[in-house]
Short mmCIF file of C-alpha atoms in Angstrom, two decimals:
data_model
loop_
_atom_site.label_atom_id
_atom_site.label_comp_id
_atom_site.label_asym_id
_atom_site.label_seq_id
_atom_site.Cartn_x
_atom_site.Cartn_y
_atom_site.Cartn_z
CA UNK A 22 10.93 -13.67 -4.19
CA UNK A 23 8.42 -14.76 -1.62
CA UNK A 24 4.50 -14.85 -2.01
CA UNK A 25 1.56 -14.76 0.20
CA UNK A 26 -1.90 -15.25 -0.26
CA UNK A 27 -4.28 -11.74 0.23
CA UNK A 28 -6.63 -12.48 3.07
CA UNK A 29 -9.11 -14.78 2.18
CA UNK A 30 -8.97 -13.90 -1.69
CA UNK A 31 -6.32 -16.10 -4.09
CA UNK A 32 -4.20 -13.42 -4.87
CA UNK A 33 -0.79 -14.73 -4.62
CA UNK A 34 0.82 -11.15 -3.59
CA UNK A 35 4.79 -10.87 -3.68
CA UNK A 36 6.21 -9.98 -0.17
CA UNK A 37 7.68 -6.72 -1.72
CA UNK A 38 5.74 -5.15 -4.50
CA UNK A 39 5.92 -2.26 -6.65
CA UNK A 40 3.70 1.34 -5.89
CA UNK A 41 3.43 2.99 -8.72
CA UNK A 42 2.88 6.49 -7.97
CA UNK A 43 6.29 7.89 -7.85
CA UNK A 44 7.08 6.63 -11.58
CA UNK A 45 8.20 9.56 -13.98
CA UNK A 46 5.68 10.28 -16.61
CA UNK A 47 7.81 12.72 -18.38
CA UNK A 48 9.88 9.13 -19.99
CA UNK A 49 6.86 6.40 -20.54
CA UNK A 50 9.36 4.10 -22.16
CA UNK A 51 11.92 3.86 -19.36
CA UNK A 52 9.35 3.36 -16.86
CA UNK A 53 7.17 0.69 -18.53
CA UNK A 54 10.49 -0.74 -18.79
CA UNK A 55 11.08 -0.53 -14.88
CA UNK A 56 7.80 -2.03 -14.78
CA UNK A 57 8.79 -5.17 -16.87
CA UNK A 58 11.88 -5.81 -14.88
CA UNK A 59 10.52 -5.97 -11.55
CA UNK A 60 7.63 -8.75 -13.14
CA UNK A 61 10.54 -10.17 -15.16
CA UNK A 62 12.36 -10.47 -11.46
CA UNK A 63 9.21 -11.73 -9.54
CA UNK A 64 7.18 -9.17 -8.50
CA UNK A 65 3.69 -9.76 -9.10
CA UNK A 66 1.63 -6.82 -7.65
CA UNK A 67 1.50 -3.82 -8.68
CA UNK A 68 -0.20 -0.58 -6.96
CA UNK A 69 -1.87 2.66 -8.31
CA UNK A 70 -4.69 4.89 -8.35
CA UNK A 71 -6.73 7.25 -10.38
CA UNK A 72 -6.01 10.10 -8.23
CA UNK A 73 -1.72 9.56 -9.05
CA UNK A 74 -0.89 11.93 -12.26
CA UNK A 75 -4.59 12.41 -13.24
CA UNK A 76 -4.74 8.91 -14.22
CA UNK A 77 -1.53 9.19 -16.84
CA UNK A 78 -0.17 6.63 -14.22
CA UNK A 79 -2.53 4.07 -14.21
CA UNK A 80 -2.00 4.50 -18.35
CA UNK A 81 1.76 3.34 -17.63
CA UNK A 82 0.54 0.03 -15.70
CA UNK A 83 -1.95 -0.62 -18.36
CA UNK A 84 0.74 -0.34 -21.33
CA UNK A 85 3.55 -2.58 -19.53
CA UNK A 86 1.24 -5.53 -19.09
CA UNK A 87 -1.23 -5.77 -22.09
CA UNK A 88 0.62 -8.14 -23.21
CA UNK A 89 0.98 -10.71 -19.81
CA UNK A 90 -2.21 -9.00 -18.40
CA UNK A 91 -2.98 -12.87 -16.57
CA UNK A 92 0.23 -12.62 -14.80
CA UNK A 93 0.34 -9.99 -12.75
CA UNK A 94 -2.27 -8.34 -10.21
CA UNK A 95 -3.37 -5.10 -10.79
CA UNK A 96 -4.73 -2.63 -8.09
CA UNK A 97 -6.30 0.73 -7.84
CA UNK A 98 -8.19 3.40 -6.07
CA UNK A 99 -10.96 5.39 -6.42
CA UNK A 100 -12.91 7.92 -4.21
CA UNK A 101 -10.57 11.35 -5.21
CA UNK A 102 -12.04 13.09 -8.01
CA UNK A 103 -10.33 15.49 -9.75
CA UNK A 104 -12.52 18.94 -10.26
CA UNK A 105 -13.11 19.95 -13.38
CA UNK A 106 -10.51 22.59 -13.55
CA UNK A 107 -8.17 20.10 -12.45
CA UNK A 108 -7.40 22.71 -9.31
CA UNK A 109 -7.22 19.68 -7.02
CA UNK A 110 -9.68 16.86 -6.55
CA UNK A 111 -12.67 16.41 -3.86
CA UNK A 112 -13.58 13.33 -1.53
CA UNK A 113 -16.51 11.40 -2.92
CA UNK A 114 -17.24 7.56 -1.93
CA UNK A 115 -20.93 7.71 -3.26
CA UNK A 116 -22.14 4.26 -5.25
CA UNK A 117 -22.67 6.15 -8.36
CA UNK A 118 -19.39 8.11 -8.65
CA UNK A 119 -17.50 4.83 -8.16
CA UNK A 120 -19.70 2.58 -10.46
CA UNK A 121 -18.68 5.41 -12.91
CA UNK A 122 -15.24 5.97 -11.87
CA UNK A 123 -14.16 2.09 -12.37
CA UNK A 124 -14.75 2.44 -16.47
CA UNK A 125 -12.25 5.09 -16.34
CA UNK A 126 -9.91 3.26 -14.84
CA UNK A 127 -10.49 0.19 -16.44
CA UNK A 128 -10.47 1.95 -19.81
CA UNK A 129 -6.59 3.53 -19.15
CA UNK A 130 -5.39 -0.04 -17.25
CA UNK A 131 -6.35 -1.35 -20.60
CA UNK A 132 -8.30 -4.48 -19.29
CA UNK A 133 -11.70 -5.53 -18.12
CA UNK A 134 -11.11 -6.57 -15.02
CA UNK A 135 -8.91 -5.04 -11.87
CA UNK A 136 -7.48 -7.64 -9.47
CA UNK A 137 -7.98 -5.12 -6.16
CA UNK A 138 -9.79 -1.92 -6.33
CA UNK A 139 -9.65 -0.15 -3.19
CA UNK A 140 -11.50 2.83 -1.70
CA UNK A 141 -9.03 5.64 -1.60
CA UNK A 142 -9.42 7.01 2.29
CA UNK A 143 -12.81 6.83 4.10
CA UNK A 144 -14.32 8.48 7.21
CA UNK A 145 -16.97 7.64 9.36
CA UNK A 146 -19.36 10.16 7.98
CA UNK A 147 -18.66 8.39 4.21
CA UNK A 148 -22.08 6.45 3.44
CA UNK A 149 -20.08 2.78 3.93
CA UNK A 150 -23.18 0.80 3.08
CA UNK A 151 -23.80 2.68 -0.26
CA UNK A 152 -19.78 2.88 -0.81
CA UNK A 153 -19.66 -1.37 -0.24
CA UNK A 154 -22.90 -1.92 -2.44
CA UNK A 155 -20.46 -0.06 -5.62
CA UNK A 156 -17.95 -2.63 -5.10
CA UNK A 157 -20.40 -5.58 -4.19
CA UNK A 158 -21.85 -4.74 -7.17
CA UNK A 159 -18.80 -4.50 -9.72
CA UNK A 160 -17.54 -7.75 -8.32
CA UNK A 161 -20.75 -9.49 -9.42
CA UNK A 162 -20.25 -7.78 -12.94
CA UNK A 163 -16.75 -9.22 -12.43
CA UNK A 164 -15.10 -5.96 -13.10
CA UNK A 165 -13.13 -6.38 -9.83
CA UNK A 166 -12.13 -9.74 -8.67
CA UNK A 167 -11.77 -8.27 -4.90
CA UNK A 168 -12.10 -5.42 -3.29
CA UNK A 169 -9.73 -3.60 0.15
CA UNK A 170 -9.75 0.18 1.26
CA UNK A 171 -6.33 1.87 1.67
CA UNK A 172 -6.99 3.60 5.46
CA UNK A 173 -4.80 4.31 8.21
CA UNK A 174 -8.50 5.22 10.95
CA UNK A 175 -8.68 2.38 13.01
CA UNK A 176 -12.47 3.45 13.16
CA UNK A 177 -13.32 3.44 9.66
CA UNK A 178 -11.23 0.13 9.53
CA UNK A 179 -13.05 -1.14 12.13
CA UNK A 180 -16.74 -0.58 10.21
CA UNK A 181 -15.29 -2.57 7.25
CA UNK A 182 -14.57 -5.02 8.87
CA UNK A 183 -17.61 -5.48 10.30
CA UNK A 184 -19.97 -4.54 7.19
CA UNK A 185 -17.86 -6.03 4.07
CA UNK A 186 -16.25 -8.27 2.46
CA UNK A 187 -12.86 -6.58 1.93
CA UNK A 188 -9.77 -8.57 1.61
CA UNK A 189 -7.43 -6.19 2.27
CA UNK A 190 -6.45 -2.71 3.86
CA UNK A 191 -3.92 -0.24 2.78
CA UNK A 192 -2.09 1.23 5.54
CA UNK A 193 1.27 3.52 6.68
CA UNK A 194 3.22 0.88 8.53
CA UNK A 195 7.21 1.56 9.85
CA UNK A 196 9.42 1.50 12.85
CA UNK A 197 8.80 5.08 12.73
CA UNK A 198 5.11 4.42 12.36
CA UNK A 199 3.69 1.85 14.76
CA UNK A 200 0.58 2.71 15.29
CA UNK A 201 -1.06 0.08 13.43
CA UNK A 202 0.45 -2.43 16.34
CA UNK A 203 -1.69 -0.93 18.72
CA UNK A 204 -4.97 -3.20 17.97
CA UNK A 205 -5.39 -3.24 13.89
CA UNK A 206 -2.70 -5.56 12.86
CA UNK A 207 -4.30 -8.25 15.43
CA UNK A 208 -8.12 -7.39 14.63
CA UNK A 209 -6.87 -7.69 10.79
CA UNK A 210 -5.14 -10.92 11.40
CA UNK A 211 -7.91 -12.61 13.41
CA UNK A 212 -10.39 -11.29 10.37
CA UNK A 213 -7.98 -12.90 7.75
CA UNK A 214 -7.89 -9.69 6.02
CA UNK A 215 -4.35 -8.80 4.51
CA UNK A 216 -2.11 -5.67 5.54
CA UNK A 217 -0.50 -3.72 2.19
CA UNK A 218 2.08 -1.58 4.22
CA UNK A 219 3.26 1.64 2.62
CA UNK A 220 5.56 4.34 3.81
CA UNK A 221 8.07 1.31 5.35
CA UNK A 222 11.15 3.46 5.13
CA UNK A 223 9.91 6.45 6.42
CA UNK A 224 10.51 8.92 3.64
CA UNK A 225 14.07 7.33 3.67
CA UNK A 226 14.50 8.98 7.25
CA UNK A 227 15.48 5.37 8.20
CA UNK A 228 17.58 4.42 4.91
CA UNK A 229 20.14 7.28 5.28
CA UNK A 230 18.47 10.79 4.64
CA UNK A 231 19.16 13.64 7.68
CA UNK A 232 16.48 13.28 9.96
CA UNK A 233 13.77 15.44 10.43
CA UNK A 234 10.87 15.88 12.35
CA UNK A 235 8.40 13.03 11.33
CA UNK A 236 4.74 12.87 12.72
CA UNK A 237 5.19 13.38 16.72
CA UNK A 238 8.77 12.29 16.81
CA UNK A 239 11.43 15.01 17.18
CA UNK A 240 15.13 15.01 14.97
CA UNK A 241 16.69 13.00 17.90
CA UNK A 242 13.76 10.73 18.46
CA UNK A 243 14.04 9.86 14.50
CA UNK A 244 18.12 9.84 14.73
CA UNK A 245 17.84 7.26 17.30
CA UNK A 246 15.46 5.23 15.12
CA UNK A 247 17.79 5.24 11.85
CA UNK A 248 20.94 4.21 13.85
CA UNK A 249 18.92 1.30 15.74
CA UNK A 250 18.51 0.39 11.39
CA UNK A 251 22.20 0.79 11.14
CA UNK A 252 22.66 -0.97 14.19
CA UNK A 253 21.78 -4.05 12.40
CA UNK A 254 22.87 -3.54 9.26
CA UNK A 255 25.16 -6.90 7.88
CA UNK A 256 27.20 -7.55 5.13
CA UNK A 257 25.65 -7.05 1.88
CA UNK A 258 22.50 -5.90 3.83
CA UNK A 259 21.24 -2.36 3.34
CA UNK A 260 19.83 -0.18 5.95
CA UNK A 261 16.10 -0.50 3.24
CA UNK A 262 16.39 -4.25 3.72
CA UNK A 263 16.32 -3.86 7.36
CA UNK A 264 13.41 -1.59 8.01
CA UNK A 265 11.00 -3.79 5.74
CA UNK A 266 11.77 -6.91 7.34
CA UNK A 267 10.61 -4.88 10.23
CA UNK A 268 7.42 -4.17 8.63
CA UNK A 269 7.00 -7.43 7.42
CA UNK A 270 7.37 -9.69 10.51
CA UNK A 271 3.60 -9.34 11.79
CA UNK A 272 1.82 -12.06 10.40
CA UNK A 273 -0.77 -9.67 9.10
CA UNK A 274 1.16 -8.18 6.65
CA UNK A 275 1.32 -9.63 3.55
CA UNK A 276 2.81 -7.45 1.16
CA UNK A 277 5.45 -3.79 1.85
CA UNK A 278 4.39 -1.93 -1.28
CA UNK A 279 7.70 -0.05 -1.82
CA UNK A 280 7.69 3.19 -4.02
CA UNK A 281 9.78 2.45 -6.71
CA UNK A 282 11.15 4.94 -9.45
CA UNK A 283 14.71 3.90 -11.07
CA UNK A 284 16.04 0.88 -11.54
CA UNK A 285 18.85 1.43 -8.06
CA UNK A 286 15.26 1.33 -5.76
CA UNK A 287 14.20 -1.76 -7.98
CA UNK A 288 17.50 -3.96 -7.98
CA UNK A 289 17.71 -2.96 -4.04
CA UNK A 290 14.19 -4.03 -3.34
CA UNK A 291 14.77 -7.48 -5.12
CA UNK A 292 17.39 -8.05 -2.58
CA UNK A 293 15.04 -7.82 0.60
CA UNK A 294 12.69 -10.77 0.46
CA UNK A 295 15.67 -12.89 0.17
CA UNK A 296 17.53 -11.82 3.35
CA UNK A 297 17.16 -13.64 6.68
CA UNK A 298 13.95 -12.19 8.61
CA UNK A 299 14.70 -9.94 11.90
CA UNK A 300 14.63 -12.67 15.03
CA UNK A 301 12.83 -11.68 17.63
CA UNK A 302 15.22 -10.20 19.88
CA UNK A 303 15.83 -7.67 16.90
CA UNK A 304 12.35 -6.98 16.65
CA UNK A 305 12.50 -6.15 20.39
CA UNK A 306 15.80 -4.04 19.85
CA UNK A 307 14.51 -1.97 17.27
CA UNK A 308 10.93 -1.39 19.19
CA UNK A 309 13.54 -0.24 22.42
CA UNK A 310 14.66 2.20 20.32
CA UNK A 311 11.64 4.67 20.00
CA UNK A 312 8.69 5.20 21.83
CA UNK A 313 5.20 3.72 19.63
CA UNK A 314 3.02 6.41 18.61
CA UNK A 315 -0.50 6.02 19.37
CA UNK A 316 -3.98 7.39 17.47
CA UNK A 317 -5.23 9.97 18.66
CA UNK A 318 -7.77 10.70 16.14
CA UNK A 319 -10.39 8.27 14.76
CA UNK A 320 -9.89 5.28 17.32
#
């Protein structure tokens, strides 16, 4: 395994690490389990939220590392919250919802402290000065040690940026998803703030599943994607290993935060940081192979 440093915190992040939201609840044992093998093999961060499973997933993180609480790093979110009929949940970054939101979580992580709490979304009608003031404030009372949002709007990234002290951003990040190449990854890197890139395989449209339509690509567009993959695909290399190396070339991104949910996805994302990184003429071959996407909301 291979380790970077979280933008100007001293997280020491694993180069592939482990989102939590996909874990079953319905069999607690086996997945606290899962969770102990991919620590036991080197994976030190670990991703939820409050919003995943009503909060029975951030219970599962808290029981699997009680016990080496020191040794791992622990992140969450917080800005859904769940109505009180539990019909669905409602966007709410206010400084008082999040000052109270963070002893919930704290309480089911089963610590006092959370290594990276991160705002769950944004928008530029959020009030960001009152939403950094909750975590400012919780990282004085040291119940956060650092604090990131998880946002793919290069506007609301943009304001963060410029107004806090985040460490990191959260953000969709594949070949089949290059719009954060268009200015973010660079204004990220020159602000030493670290990229946590989700969604790297594309649903598994690049790993092997029939293609599909996928944001403004069409079947064939996304076809041609998977078999540029396959195209480089080695011995002993999977098609998986191949499109995070993608994703983790720019020097922004620290950390792919793979969704992991049996122990096949675990023992196959051990394999990747080891492999040889994509050189730069396979970078270039894979970036021939479909046209970027751009924003065209929230630039």
């Amino acid at each position: 395994m291979h380790y970077k440093v979280l933008g100007k915190s001293d997280l020491q992040v694993s180069t592939v690490s482990f989102g939590c939201m996909s874990l079953p609840a319905a069999n607690p044992a086996e997945s606290i389990q899962l969770l102990n093998q991919a620590f036991t093999n080197g994976i030190t961060y670990f991703d939820t939220a409050d919003l995943y499973d009503k909060g029975e997933n951030e219970k599962l993180v808290g029981q699997a590392f009680r016990e080496n609480r020191q040794q791992v790093i622990i992140a969450t979110k917080v800005g859904n919250q769940w109505r009180s009929d539990g019909s669905g949940w409602d966007w709410n970054p206010r400084k008082d919802y999040i000052l109270k939101a963070v002893e919930s979580s704290l309480q089911r992580l089963q610590t006092d402290y959370i290594d990276l709490y991160q705002l769950h979304g944004g928008t530029l009608d959020d009030p960001i000065d009152e939403t950094i003031e909750a975590f400012e404030r919780l990282q004085q009372q040291g119940k956060i040690r650092y604090y990131g949002i998880s946002s793919i709007r290069p506007n609301v990234i943009r304001e963060y940026v410029k107004r806090s002290n985040i460490v990191s951003v959260m953000m969709q990040y594949s070949l089949l998803d290059r719009r954060p190449e268009e200015t973010v990854l660079d204004l990220l890197k020159e602000s030493q703030i670290g990229v946590l890139a989700r969604g790297s395989l594309a649903q598994g449209l690049l790993t092997g599943k029939p293609p599909k339509v996928y944001l403004n690509y069409s079947e064939k567009e996304v076809e041609k994607a998977a078999q540029a993959i396959q195209n480089l695909v080695k011995e002993n290399l999977s098609p998986a290993t191949m499109a995070v190396q993608y994703v983790l070339h720019p020097p922004a991104v620290v950390s792919a935060v793979l969704g992991i949910r049996t122990l096949p996805q675990l023992q196959e994302a051990l394999h990747i940081p080891n492999a040889e990184a994509l050189s730069e003429n396979n970078i270039h071959f894979l970036q021939e192979s479909i046209r970027p996407l751009l924003y065209e909301q929230h630039r």
